[in-house]
PDB file of C-alpha atoms in Angstrom:
ATOM      1  CA  MET A   1       0.000   0.000   0.000  1.00 70.00           C
ATOM      2  CA  SER A   2       1.287   3.464  -0.805  1.00 82.00           C
ATOM      3  CA  VAL A   3       0.764   6.731   0.984  1.00 90.00           C
ATOM      4  CA  ASN A   4       0.936  10.315  -0.250  1.00 94.00           C
ATOM      5  CA  ILE A   5       3.785  12.185   1.415  1.00 96.00           C
ATOM      6  CA  ASP A   6       5.083  15.746   1.250  1.00 97.00           C
ATOM      7  CA  LEU A   7       8.847  16.021   1.693  1.00 97.00           C
ATOM      8  CA  ALA A   8      10.682  19.195   2.719  1.00 98.00           C
ATOM      9  CA  PHE A   9      14.180  19.613   4.098  1.00 98.00           C
ATOM     10  CA  THR A  10      16.755  22.197   5.091  1.00 98.00           C
ATOM     11  CA  VAL A  11      20.437  21.969   5.835  1.00 98.00           C
ATOM     12  CA  THR A  12      21.740  24.842   7.941  1.00 97.00           C
ATOM     13  CA  GLY A  13      25.265  25.536   9.133  1.00 96.00           C
ATOM     14  CA  VAL A  14      26.678  25.421   5.614  1.00 97.00           C
ATOM     15  CA  THR A  15      30.067  27.159   5.513  1.00 95.00           C
ATOM     16  CA  GLY A  16      29.715  28.903   2.156  1.00 96.00           C
ATOM     17  CA  GLU A  17      28.745  28.663  -1.484  1.00 96.00           C
ATOM     18  CA  PRO A  18      31.255  25.944  -2.473  1.00 97.00           C
ATOM     19  CA  GLN A  19      30.013  23.660   0.287  1.00 97.00           C
ATOM     20  CA  ALA A  20      26.381  24.485  -0.547  1.00 97.00           C
ATOM     21  CA  ARG A  21      26.975  23.508  -4.189  1.00 97.00           C
ATOM     22  CA  GLU A  22      28.602  20.219  -3.112  1.00 97.00           C
ATOM     23  CA  ILE A  23      25.678  19.399  -0.839  1.00 98.00           C
ATOM     24  CA  VAL A  24      23.161  20.179  -3.598  1.00 98.00           C
ATOM     25  CA  ARG A  25      25.042  17.908  -6.035  1.00 97.00           C
ATOM     26  CA  ALA A  26      25.152  15.076  -3.495  1.00 97.00           C
ATOM     27  CA  LEU A  27      21.452  15.436  -2.678  1.00 98.00           C
ATOM     28  CA  GLN A  28      20.566  15.543  -6.378  1.00 98.00           C
ATOM     29  CA  GLU A  29      22.351  12.209  -6.724  1.00 97.00           C
ATOM     30  CA  LEU A  30      20.382  10.838  -3.752  1.00 98.00           C
ATOM     31  CA  MET A  31      17.126  12.008  -5.337  1.00 97.00           C
ATOM     32  CA  ARG A  32      18.139  10.339  -8.604  1.00 97.00           C
ATOM     33  CA  ASP A  33      19.040   7.095  -6.768  1.00 97.00           C
ATOM     34  CA  GLU A  34      15.659   7.133  -5.002  1.00 96.00           C
ATOM     35  CA  SER A  35      13.771   7.950  -8.261  1.00 95.00           C
ATOM     36  CA  LEU A  36      12.716  11.362  -6.956  1.00 96.00           C
ATOM     37  CA  GLU A  37      14.784  13.551  -9.302  1.00 93.00           C
ATOM     38  CA  ASN A  38      11.760  14.909 -11.182  1.00 94.00           C
ATOM     39  CA  GLN A  39       9.646  15.258  -8.061  1.00 96.00           C
ATOM     40  CA  VAL A  40      11.821  17.202  -5.598  1.00 97.00           C
ATOM     41  CA  SER A  41      13.225  20.679  -6.236  1.00 97.00           C
ATOM     42  CA  LEU A  42      16.327  21.712  -4.317  1.00 97.00           C
ATOM     43  CA  GLY A  43      18.922  24.451  -4.215  1.00 97.00           C
ATOM     44  CA  PHE A  44      20.773  26.799  -1.911  1.00 98.00           C
ATOM     45  CA  ALA A  45      20.316  30.363  -0.742  1.00 97.00           C
ATOM     46  CA  VAL A  46      21.600  32.906   1.763  1.00 97.00           C
ATOM     47  CA  ASP A  47      19.449  33.966   4.712  1.00 94.00           C
ATOM     48  CA  ASP A  48      19.159  37.478   6.161  1.00 93.00           C
ATOM     49  CA  ASP A  49      22.268  37.128   8.332  1.00 92.00           C
ATOM     50  CA  GLY A  50      24.425  35.968   5.397  1.00 93.00           C
ATOM     51  CA  SER A  51      24.423  32.255   6.258  1.00 95.00           C
ATOM     52  CA  PHE A  52      24.141  29.719   3.461  1.00 97.00           C
ATOM     53  CA  PHE A  53      21.581  26.938   3.611  1.00 98.00           C
ATOM     54  CA  VAL A  54      20.329  24.186   1.329  1.00 98.00           C
ATOM     55  CA  SER A  55      16.642  23.420   1.025  1.00 98.00           C
ATOM     56  CA  GLY A  56      14.263  21.360  -1.003  1.00 98.00           C
ATOM     57  CA  GLU A  57      10.695  20.206  -1.210  1.00 98.00           C
ATOM     58  CA  SER A  58       8.505  17.900  -3.202  1.00 97.00           C
ATOM     59  CA  ASP A  59       6.674  19.617  -6.025  1.00 94.00           C
ATOM     60  CA  PHE A  60       3.554  17.570  -5.284  1.00 95.00           C
ATOM     61  CA  PRO A  61       2.679  14.695  -2.943  1.00 95.00           C
ATOM     62  CA  LEU A  62       4.921  11.662  -3.445  1.00 95.00           C
ATOM     63  CA  GLY A  63       3.266   8.253  -3.673  1.00 93.00           C
ATOM     64  CA  ILE A  64       5.551   6.046  -1.566  1.00 93.00           C
ATOM     65  CA  SER A  65       4.935   2.319  -1.157  1.00 93.00           C
ATOM     66  CA  ARG A  66       5.822   0.867   2.236  1.00 93.00           C
ATOM     67  CA  PHE A  67       6.693   4.297   3.559  1.00 93.00           C
ATOM     68  CA  TYR A  68       7.272   2.892   7.048  1.00 93.00           C
ATOM     69  CA  LEU A  69      10.297   0.993   5.641  1.00 94.00           C
ATOM     70  CA  TRP A  70      11.486   3.595   3.153  1.00 96.00           C
ATOM     71  CA  GLN A  71      11.432   6.584   5.548  1.00 96.00           C
ATOM     72  CA  PRO A  72      14.266   5.384   7.857  1.00 97.00           C
ATOM     73  CA  HIS A  73      16.253   4.244   4.804  1.00 97.00           C
ATOM     74  CA  PHE A  74      15.964   7.669   3.169  1.00 97.00           C
ATOM     75  CA  GLU A  75      16.618   9.595   6.386  1.00 98.00           C
ATOM     76  CA  GLY A  76      19.728   7.500   7.057  1.00 98.00           C
ATOM     77  CA  LEU A  77      21.150   8.162   3.591  1.00 98.00           C
ATOM     78  CA  PHE A  78      20.297  11.866   3.799  1.00 98.00           C
ATOM     79  CA  THR A  79      21.922  12.246   7.212  1.00 97.00           C
ATOM     80  CA  ALA A  80      25.023  10.297   6.156  1.00 97.00           C
ATOM     81  CA  ILE A  81      25.491  12.487   3.078  1.00 97.00           C
ATOM     82  CA  ILE A  82      25.312  15.671   5.140  1.00 97.00           C
ATOM     83  CA  ALA A  83      27.642  14.262   7.820  1.00 97.00           C
ATOM     84  CA  GLU A  84      30.195  13.394   5.131  1.00 96.00           C
ATOM     85  CA  MET A  85      29.896  16.612   3.106  1.00 93.00           C
ATOM     86  CA  ALA A  86      29.478  19.086   5.962  1.00 95.00           C
ATOM     87  CA  PRO A  87      30.145  17.654   9.446  1.00 94.00           C
ATOM     88  CA  GLY A  88      29.093  20.897  11.168  1.00 94.00           C
ATOM     89  CA  ALA A  89      25.829  21.271   9.249  1.00 96.00           C
ATOM     90  CA  LYS A  90      22.403  20.464  10.659  1.00 97.00           C
ATOM     91  CA  PRO A  91      19.991  18.528   8.431  1.00 97.00           C
ATOM     92  CA  GLU A  92      16.256  18.620   9.058  1.00 98.00           C
ATOM     93  CA  ILE A  93      13.638  16.597   7.189  1.00 98.00           C
ATOM     94  CA  ARG A  94       9.938  17.399   7.483  1.00 98.00           C
ATOM     95  CA  TRP A  95       7.267  14.980   6.329  1.00 97.00           C
ATOM     96  CA  GLY A  96       3.719  16.006   5.551  1.00 94.00           C
ATOM     97  CA  TYR A  97       0.666  13.822   5.166  1.00 91.00           C
ATOM     98  CA  PRO A  98      -1.628  15.689   2.754  1.00 90.00           C
ATOM     99  CA  ASP A  99      -4.384  13.071   2.833  1.00 84.00           C
ATOM    100  CA  GLU A 100      -4.786  13.646   6.577  1.00 80.00           C
ATOM    101  CA  GLU A 101      -4.913  17.426   6.185  1.00 61.00           C
ATOM    102  CA  TYR A 102      -8.219  17.469   4.326  1.00 55.00           C
TER     103      TYR A 102
END
């Protein structure tokens, strides 16, 4: 059985543009590996205090089969990528359940 899921994430504590670009490339590869490349938009920006961050979100609800198994798998890969690319950065993943919101 599949469930509709909204995915959003941010990575704060990024040291600068070069690191932000590296993180975006690595996360794009993760999205490609998980067959989400055409469903999740991501990029980097600078907040009001001049700090770089990476963010992304699903463009529409994702239909995920066996989400209860896939979620920890995805979160583990995501966290490992950030830990490797930017040890001082803080990743945050937010899941939404659009079918429950109506």
